[in-house]
CSV table of C-alpha atoms and ligand atoms in Angstrom, one decimal:
chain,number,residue,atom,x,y,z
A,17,UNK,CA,280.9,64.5,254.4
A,18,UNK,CA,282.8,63.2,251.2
A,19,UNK,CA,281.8,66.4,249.6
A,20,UNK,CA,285.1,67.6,247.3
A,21,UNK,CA,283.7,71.9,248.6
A,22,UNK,CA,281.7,72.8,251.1
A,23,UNK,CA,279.4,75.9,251.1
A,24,UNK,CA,277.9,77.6,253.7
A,25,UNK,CA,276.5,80.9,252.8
A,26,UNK,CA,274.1,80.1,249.2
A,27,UNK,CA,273.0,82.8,246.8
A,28,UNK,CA,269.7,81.0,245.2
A,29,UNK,CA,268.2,82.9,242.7
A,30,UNK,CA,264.4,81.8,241.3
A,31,UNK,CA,263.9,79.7,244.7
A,32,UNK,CA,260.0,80.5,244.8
A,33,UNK,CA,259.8,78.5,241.5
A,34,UNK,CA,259.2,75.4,240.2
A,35,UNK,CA,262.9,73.8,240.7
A,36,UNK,CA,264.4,75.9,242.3
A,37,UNK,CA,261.9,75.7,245.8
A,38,UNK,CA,262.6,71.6,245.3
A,39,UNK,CA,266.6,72.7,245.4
A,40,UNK,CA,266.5,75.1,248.2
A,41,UNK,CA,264.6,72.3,250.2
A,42,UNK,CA,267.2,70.2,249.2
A,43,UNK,CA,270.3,71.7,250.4
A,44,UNK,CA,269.0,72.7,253.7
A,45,UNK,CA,268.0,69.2,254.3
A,46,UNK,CA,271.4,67.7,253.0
A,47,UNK,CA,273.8,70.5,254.4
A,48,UNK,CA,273.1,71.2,257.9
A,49,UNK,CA,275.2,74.3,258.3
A,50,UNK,CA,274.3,76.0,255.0
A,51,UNK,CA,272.4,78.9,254.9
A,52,UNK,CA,270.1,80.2,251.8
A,53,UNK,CA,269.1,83.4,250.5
A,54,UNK,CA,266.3,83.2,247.9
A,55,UNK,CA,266.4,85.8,245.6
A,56,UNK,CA,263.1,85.7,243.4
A,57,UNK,CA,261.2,88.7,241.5
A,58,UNK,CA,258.0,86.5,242.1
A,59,UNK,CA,256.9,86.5,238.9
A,60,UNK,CA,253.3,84.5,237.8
A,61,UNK,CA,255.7,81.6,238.1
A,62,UNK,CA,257.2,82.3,241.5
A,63,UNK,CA,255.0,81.3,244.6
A,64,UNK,CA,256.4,81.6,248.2
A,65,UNK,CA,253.9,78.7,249.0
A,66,UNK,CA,256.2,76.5,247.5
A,67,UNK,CA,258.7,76.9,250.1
A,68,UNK,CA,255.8,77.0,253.0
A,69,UNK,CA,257.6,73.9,255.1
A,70,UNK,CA,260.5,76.1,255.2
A,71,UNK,CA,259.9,79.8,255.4
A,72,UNK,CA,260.6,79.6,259.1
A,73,UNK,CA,263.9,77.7,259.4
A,74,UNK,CA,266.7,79.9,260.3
A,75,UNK,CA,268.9,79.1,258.0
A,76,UNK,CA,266.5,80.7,254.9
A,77,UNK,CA,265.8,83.6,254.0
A,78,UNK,CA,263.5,85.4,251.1
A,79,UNK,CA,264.8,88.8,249.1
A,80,UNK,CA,262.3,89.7,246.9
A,81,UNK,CA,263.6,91.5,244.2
A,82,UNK,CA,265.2,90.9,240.3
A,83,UNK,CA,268.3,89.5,238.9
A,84,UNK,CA,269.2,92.8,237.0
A,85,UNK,CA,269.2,94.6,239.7
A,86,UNK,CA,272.5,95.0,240.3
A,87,UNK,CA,272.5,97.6,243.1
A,88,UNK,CA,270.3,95.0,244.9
A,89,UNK,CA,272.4,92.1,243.9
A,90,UNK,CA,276.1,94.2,245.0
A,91,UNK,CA,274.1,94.7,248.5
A,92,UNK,CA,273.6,90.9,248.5
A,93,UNK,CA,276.9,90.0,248.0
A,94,UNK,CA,278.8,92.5,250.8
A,95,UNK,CA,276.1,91.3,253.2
A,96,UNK,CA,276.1,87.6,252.9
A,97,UNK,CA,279.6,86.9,251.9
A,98,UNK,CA,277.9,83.9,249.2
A,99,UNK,CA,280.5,81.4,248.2
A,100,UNK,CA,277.9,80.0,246.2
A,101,UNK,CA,275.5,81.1,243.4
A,102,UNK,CA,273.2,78.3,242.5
A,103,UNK,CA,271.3,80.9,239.4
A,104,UNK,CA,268.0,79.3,238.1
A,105,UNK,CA,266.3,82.5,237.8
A,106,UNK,CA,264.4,82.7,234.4
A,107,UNK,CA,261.7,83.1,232.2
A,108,UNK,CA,261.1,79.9,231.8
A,109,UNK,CA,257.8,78.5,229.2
A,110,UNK,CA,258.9,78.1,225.4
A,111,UNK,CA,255.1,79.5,224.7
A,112,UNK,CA,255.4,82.7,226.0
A,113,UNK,CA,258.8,83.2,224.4
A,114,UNK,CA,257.3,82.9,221.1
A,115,UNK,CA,254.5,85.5,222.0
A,116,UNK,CA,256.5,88.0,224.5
A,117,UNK,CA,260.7,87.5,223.3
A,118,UNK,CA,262.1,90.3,225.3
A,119,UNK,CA,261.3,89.5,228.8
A,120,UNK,CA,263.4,86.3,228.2
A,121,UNK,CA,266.1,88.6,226.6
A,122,UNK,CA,265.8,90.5,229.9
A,123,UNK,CA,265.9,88.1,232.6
A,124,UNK,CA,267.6,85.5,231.2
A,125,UNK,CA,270.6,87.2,229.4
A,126,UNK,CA,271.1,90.8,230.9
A,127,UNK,CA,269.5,89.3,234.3
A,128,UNK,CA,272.2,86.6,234.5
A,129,UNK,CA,275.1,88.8,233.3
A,130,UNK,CA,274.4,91.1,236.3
A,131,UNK,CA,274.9,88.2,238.4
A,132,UNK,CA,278.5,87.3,237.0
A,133,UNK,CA,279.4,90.8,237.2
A,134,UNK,CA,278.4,91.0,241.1
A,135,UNK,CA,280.1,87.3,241.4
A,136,UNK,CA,283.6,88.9,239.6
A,137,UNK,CA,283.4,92.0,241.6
A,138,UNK,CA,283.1,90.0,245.3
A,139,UNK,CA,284.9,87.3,244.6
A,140,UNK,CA,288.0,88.3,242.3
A,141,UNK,CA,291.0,91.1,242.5
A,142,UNK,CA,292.9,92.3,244.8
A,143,UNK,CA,294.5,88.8,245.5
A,144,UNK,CA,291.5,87.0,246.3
A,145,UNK,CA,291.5,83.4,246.6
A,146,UNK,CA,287.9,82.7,244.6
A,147,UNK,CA,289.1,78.5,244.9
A,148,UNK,CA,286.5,78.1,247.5
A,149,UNK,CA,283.5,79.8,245.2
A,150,UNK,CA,281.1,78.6,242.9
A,151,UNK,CA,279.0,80.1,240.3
A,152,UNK,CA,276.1,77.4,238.6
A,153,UNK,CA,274.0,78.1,236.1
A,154,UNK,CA,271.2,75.8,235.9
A,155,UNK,CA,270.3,75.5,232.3
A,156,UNK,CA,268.6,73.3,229.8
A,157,UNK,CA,269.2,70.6,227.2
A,158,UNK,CA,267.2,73.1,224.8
A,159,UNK,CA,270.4,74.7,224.3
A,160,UNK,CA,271.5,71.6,221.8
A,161,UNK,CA,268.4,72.0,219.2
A,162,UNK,CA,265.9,69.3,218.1
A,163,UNK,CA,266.7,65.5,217.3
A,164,UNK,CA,265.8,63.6,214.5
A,165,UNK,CA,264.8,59.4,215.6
A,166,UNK,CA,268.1,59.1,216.7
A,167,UNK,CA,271.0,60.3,219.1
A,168,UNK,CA,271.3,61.7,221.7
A,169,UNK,CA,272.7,65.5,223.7
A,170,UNK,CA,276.2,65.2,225.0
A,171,UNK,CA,278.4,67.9,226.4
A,172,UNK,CA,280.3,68.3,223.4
A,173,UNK,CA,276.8,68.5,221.4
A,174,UNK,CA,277.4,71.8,219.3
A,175,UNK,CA,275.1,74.1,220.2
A,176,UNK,CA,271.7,75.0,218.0
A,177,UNK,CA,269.1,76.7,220.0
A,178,UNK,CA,265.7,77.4,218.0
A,179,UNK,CA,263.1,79.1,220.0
A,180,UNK,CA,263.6,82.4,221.6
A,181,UNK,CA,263.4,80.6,225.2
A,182,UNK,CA,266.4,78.2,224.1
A,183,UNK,CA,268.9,80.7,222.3
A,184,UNK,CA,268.3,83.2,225.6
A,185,UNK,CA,269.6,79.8,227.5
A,186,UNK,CA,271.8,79.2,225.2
A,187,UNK,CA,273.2,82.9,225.4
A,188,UNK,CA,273.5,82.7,229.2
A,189,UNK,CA,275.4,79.9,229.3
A,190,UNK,CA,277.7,81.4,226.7
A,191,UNK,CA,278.3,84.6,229.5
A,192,UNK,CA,279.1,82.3,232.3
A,193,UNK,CA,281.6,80.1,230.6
A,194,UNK,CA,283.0,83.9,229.1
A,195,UNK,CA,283.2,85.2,232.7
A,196,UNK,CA,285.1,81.6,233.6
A,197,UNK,CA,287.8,81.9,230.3
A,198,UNK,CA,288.2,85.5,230.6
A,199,UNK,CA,288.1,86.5,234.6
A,200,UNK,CA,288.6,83.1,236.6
A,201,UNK,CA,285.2,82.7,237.6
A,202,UNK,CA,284.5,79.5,239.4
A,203,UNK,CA,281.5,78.0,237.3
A,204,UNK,CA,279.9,75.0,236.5
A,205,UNK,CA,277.2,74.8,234.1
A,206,UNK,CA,274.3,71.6,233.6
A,207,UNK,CA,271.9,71.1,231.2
A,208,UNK,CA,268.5,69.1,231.5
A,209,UNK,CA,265.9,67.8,230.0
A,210,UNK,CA,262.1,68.5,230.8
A,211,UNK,CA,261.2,68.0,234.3
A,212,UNK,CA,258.0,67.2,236.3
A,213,UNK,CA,256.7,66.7,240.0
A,214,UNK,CA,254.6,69.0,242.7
A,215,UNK,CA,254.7,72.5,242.2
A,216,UNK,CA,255.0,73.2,238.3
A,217,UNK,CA,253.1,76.0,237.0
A,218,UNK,CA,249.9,74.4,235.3
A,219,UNK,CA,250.7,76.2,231.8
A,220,UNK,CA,253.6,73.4,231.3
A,221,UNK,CA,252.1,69.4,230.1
A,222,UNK,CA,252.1,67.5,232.8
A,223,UNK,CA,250.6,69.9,234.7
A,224,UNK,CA,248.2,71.6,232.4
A,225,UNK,CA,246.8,67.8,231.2
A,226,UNK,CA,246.5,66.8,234.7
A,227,UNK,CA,244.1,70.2,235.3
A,228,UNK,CA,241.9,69.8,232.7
A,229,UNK,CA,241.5,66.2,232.4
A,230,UNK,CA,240.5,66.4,236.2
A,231,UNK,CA,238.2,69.5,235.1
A,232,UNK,CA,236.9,67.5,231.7
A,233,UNK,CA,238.3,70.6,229.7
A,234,UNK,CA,240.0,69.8,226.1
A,235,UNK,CA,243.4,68.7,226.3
A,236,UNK,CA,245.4,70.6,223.5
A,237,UNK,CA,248.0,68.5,221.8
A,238,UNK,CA,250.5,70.0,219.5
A,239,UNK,CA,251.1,69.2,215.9
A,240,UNK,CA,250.5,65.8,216.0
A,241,UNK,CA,251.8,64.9,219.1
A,242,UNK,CA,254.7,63.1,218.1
A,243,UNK,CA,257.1,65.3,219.5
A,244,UNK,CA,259.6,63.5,222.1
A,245,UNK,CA,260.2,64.4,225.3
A,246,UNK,CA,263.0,62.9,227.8
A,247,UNK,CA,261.3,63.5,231.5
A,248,UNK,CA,263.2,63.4,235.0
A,249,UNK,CA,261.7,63.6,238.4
A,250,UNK,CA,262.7,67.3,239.8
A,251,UNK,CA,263.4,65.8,243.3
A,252,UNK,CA,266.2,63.7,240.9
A,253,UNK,CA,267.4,67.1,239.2
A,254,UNK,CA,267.9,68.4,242.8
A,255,UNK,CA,269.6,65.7,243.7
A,256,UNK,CA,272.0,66.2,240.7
A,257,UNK,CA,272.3,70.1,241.3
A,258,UNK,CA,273.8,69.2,245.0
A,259,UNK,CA,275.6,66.8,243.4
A,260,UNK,CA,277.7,69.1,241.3
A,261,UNK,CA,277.5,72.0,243.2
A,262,UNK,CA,279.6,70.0,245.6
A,263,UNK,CA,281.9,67.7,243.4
A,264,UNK,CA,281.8,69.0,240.2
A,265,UNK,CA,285.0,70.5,238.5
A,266,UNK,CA,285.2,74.2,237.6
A,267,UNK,CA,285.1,74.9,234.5
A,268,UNK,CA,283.1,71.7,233.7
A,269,UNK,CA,279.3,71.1,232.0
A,270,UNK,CA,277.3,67.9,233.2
A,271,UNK,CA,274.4,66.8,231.4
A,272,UNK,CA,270.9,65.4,233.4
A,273,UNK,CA,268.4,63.4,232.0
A,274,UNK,CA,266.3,61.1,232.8
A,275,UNK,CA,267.1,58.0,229.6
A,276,UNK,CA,263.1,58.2,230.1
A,277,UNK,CA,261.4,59.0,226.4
A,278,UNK,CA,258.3,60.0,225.4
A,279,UNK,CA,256.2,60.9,222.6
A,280,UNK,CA,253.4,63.5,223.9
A,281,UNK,CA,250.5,61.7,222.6
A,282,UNK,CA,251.7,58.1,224.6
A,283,UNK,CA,252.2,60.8,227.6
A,284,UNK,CA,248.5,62.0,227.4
A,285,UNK,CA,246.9,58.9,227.1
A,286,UNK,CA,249.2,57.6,230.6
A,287,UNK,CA,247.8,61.0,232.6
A,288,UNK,CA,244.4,60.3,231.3
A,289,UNK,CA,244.7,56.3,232.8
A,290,UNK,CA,246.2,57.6,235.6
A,291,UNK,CA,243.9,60.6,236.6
A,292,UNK,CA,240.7,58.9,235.4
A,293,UNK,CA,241.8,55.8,237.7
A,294,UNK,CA,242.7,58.5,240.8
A,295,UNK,CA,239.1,60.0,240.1
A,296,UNK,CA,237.0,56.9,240.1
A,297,UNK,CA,236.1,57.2,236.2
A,298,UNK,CA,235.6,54.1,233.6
A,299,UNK,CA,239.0,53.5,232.1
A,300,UNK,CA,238.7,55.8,228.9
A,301,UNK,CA,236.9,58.1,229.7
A,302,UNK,CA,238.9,61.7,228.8
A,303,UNK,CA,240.4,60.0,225.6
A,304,UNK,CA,237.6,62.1,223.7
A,305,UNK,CA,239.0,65.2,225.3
A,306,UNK,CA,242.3,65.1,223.1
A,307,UNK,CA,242.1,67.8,220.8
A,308,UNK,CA,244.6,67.8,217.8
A,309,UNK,CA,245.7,71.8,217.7
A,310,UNK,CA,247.9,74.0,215.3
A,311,UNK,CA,251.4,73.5,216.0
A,312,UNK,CA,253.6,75.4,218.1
A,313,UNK,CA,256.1,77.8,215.9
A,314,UNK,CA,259.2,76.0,215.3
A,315,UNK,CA,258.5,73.0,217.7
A,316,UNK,CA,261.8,71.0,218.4
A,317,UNK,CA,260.7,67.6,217.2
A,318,UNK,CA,262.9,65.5,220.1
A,319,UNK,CA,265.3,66.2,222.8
A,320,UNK,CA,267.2,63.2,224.7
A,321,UNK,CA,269.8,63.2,226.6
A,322,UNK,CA,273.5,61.2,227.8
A,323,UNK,CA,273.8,61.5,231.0
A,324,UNK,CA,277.1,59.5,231.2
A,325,UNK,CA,279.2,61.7,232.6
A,326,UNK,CA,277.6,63.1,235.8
A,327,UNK,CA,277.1,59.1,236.2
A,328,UNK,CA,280.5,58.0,235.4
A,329,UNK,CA,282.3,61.3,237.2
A,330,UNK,CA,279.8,61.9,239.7
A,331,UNK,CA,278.1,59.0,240.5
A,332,UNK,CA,275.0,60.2,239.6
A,333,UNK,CA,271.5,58.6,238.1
A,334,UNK,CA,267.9,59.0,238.7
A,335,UNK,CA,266.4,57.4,241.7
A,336,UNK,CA,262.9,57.2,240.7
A,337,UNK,CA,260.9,54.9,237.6
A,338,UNK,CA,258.6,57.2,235.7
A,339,UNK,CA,255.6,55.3,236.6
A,340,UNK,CA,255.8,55.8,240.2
A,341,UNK,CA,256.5,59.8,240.0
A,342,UNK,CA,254.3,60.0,237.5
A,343,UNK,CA,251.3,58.3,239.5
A,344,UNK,CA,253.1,60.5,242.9
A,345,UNK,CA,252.3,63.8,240.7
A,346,UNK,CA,249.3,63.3,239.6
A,347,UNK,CA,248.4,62.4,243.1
A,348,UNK,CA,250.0,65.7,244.0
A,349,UNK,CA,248.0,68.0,241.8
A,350,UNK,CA,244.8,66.2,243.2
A,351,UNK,CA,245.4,66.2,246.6
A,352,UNK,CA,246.7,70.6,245.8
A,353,UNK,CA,243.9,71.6,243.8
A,354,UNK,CA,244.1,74.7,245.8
A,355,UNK,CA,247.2,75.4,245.0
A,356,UNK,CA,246.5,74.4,241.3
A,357,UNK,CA,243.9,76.8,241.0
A,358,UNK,CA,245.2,79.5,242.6
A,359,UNK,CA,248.4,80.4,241.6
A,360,UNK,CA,246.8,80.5,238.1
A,361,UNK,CA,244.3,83.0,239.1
A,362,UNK,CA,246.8,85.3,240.7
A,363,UNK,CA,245.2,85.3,243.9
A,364,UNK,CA,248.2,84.2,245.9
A,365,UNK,CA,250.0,86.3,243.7
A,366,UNK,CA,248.6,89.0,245.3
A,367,UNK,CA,248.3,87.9,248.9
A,368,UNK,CA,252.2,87.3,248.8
A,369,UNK,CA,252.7,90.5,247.7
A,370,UNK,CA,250.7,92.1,251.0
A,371,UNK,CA,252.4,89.4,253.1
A,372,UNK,CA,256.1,90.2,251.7
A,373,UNK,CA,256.1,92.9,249.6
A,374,UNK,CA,258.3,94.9,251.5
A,375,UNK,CA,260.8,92.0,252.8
B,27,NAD,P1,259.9,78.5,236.8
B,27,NAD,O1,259.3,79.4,235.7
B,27,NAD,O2,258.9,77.6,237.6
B,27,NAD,O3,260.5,79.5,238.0
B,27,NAD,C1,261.3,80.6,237.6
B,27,NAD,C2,261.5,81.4,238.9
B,27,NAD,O4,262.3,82.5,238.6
B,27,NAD,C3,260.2,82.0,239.4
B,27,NAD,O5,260.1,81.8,240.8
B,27,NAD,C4,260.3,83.5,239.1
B,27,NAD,O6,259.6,84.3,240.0
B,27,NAD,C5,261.8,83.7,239.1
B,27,NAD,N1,262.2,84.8,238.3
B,27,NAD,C6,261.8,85.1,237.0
B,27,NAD,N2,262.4,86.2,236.5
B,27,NAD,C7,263.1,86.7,237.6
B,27,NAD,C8,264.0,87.8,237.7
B,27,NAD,N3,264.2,88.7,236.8
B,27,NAD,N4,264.6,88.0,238.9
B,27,NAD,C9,264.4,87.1,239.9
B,27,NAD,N5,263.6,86.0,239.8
B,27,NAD,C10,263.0,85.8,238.7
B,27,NAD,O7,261.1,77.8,236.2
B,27,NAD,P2,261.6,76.3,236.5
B,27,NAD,O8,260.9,75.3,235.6
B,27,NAD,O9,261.7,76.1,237.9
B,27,NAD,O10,263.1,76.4,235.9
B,27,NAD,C11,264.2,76.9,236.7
B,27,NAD,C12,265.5,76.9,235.9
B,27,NAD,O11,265.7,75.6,235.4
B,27,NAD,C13,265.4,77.9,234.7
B,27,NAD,O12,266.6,78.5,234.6
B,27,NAD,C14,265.1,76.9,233.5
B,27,NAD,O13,265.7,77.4,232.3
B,27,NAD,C15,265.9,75.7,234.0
B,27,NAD,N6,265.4,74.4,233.5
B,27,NAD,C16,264.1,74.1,233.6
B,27,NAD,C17,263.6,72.8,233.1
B,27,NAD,C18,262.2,72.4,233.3
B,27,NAD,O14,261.8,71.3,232.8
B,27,NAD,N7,261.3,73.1,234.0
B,27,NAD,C19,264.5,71.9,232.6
B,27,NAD,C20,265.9,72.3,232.5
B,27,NAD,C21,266.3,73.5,232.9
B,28,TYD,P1,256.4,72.0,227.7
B,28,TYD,O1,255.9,71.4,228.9
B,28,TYD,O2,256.0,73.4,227.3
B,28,TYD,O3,258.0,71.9,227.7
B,28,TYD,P2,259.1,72.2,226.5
B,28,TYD,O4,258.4,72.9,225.4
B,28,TYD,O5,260.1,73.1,227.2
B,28,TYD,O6,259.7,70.9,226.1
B,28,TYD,O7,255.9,71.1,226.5
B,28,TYD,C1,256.3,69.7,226.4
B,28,TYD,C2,255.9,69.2,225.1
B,28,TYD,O8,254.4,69.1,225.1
B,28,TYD,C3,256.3,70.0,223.9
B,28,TYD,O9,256.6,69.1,222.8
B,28,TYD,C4,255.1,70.8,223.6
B,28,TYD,C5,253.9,69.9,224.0
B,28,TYD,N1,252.7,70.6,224.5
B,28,TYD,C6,251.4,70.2,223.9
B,28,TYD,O10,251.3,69.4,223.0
B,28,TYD,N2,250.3,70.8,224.5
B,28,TYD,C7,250.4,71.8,225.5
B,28,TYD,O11,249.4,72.3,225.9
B,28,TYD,C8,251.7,72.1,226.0
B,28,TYD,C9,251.9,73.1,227.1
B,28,TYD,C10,252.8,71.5,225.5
């Protein structure tokens, strides 16, 4: 109710992934007049099983299709009448940036100019009030570059992105703060660190170390694992999103972390306490599974973030201490292995796309 805007009719874009399923579930709970249109191309990362507990409420509803389709996206807008795009759409694994570039180039740069181009065409001209809209990008802390021992991201934190996954970020948010200097657009903009919880695709770490220490598979660690990490709790990111969605100024950029650091290697060794406890196993026993391997091309050594402003203007901080959502995930991926297993075999994959294909 203290909300600054209120939003009723919500353009979500990438809702059947990782985030963006705990942020639709999120604002419907929060907002109880606010409808939601998922727009997601269900890629190997999107699963509409992620948004199960919610595919029947009446105020949500899935459009399969892509954010450069701009036909598509034109129809969305006369239809719905959004006041609200909350854009996380994206290719979104550093990895498979370095081995496939273009896809990123695709979605995440030509993908979310479509969107701002559909956004200035419904909402401005002709004497249109757009005061009322909001366009947010959802983007990542990547943006900034690497850290050396010390410092720390701020909003003013030049920009220096090094991987093709980052500078396609970085590119995107560059569009959305153009459409906002050069047309009016309402935007807001927020950049976060690395998250984790339930439902991350098992080719990110948490996820992928949970998997095959539960399996007894090699656990590959990069380099020399010294790489550093700042993780938040994606039910907190959510939390932040409807935060500034709903209070944050237009115009403005809002950094989330989670003041939570860690070097990979200390990361492995707590999943292989905690699953190895969660399993019934001697304390120790996947350590042996930790296997050193080549380096990923052009690894960011650290990113960490200062989160003082959403805190001090906002209000906003994580709820949760990393020990408790770490021990909740990995209960999470346990208690899913179904889940675990098969969106990485592309079975559900392909019973979504009998089930919805032509929604
Ligand atoms: P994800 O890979 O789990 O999900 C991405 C979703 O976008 C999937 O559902 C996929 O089907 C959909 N998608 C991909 N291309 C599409 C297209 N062309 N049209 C429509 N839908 C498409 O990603 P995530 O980890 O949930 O990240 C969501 C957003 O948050 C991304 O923009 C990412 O850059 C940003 N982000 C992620 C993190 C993180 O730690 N995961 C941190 C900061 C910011
Ligand atoms: P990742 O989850 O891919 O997120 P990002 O690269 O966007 O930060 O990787 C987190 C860190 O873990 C990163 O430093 C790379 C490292 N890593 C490994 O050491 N082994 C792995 O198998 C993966 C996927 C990542």
């Amino acid at each position: 109710a203290s909300d600054m805007n209120q939003f009723k009719n919500i353009l979500v874009t990438g809702g059947a992934g990782f985030i963006g399923s705990h942020v639709i579930r999120r604002l419907l709970k929060e907002h109880a007049d606010m409808h939601v249109v998922n727009l997601d191309l269900l890629t190997y990362a999107g699963n509409l099983e992620n948004l199960r507990d919610i595919e029947s409420n009446e105020r949500y509803a899935f459009v399969k299709g892509d954010i450069g389709d701009a036909a598509l996206i034109a129809q969305l807008f006369v239809q719905h009448d959004f006041d609200a795009v909350v854009h996380l759409a994206a290719e979104s694994h550093v990895d498979r940036s370095i081995e496939n570039p273009m896809a990123f180039l695709e979605t995440n740069i030509i993908g979310t100019a479509t969107l701002l181009h559909a956004a200035k065409n419904a909402w401005l001209g002709d004497g249109k009030d757009a005061s009322n809209r909001c366009f947010y990008h959802v983007s990542t802390d990547e943006v900034y570059g690497s850290l050396g021992a010390e410092g720390l991201f701020s909003e003013t934190t030049s920009y220096d992105p090094r991987s093709p996954y980052s500078s396609s970020k970085a590119s995107s948010d560059h569009l959305v703060r153009a459409w906002h200097h050069t047309y009016g657009l309402p935007i807001v903009i927020s950049n976060c660190s690395n998250n984790y919880g339930a439902h991350q695709f098992p080719e990110k770490l948490i996820p992928l170390m949970i998997r095959n220490i539960r399996d007894q598979r090699p656990l590959p660690v990069y380099g020399e694992g010294l790489n550093i990490r700042d993780w938040l709790w994606v039910e907190d990111h959510a939390s932040a999103i409807d935060t500034i969605l709903h209070n944050g100024a237009s115009g403005r950029t809002y950094n989330i972390g989670g003041l939570n650091e860690w070097r990979n290697i200390d990361l492995v060794h707590a999943l292989i306490r905690e699953v190895d406890a969660a399993m019934g196993r001697p304390e120790g026993t996947s350590l042996e599974l930790i296997t050193y391997v080549t380096d990923r091309a052009g690894h960011d050594m650290r990113y960490a973030i200062d989160a003082s402003r959403i805190e001090s203007e906002l209000g906003w901080k994580p709820s949760i201490q990393f020990e408790d959502g770490l021990k909740e995930t990995v209960r999470w991926y346990l208690d899913n292995a179904e889940w675990m297993d098969s969106v990485t075999s592309g079975n559900y994959q392909q019973y979504y796309e009998t089930m919805y294909g032509n929604r």
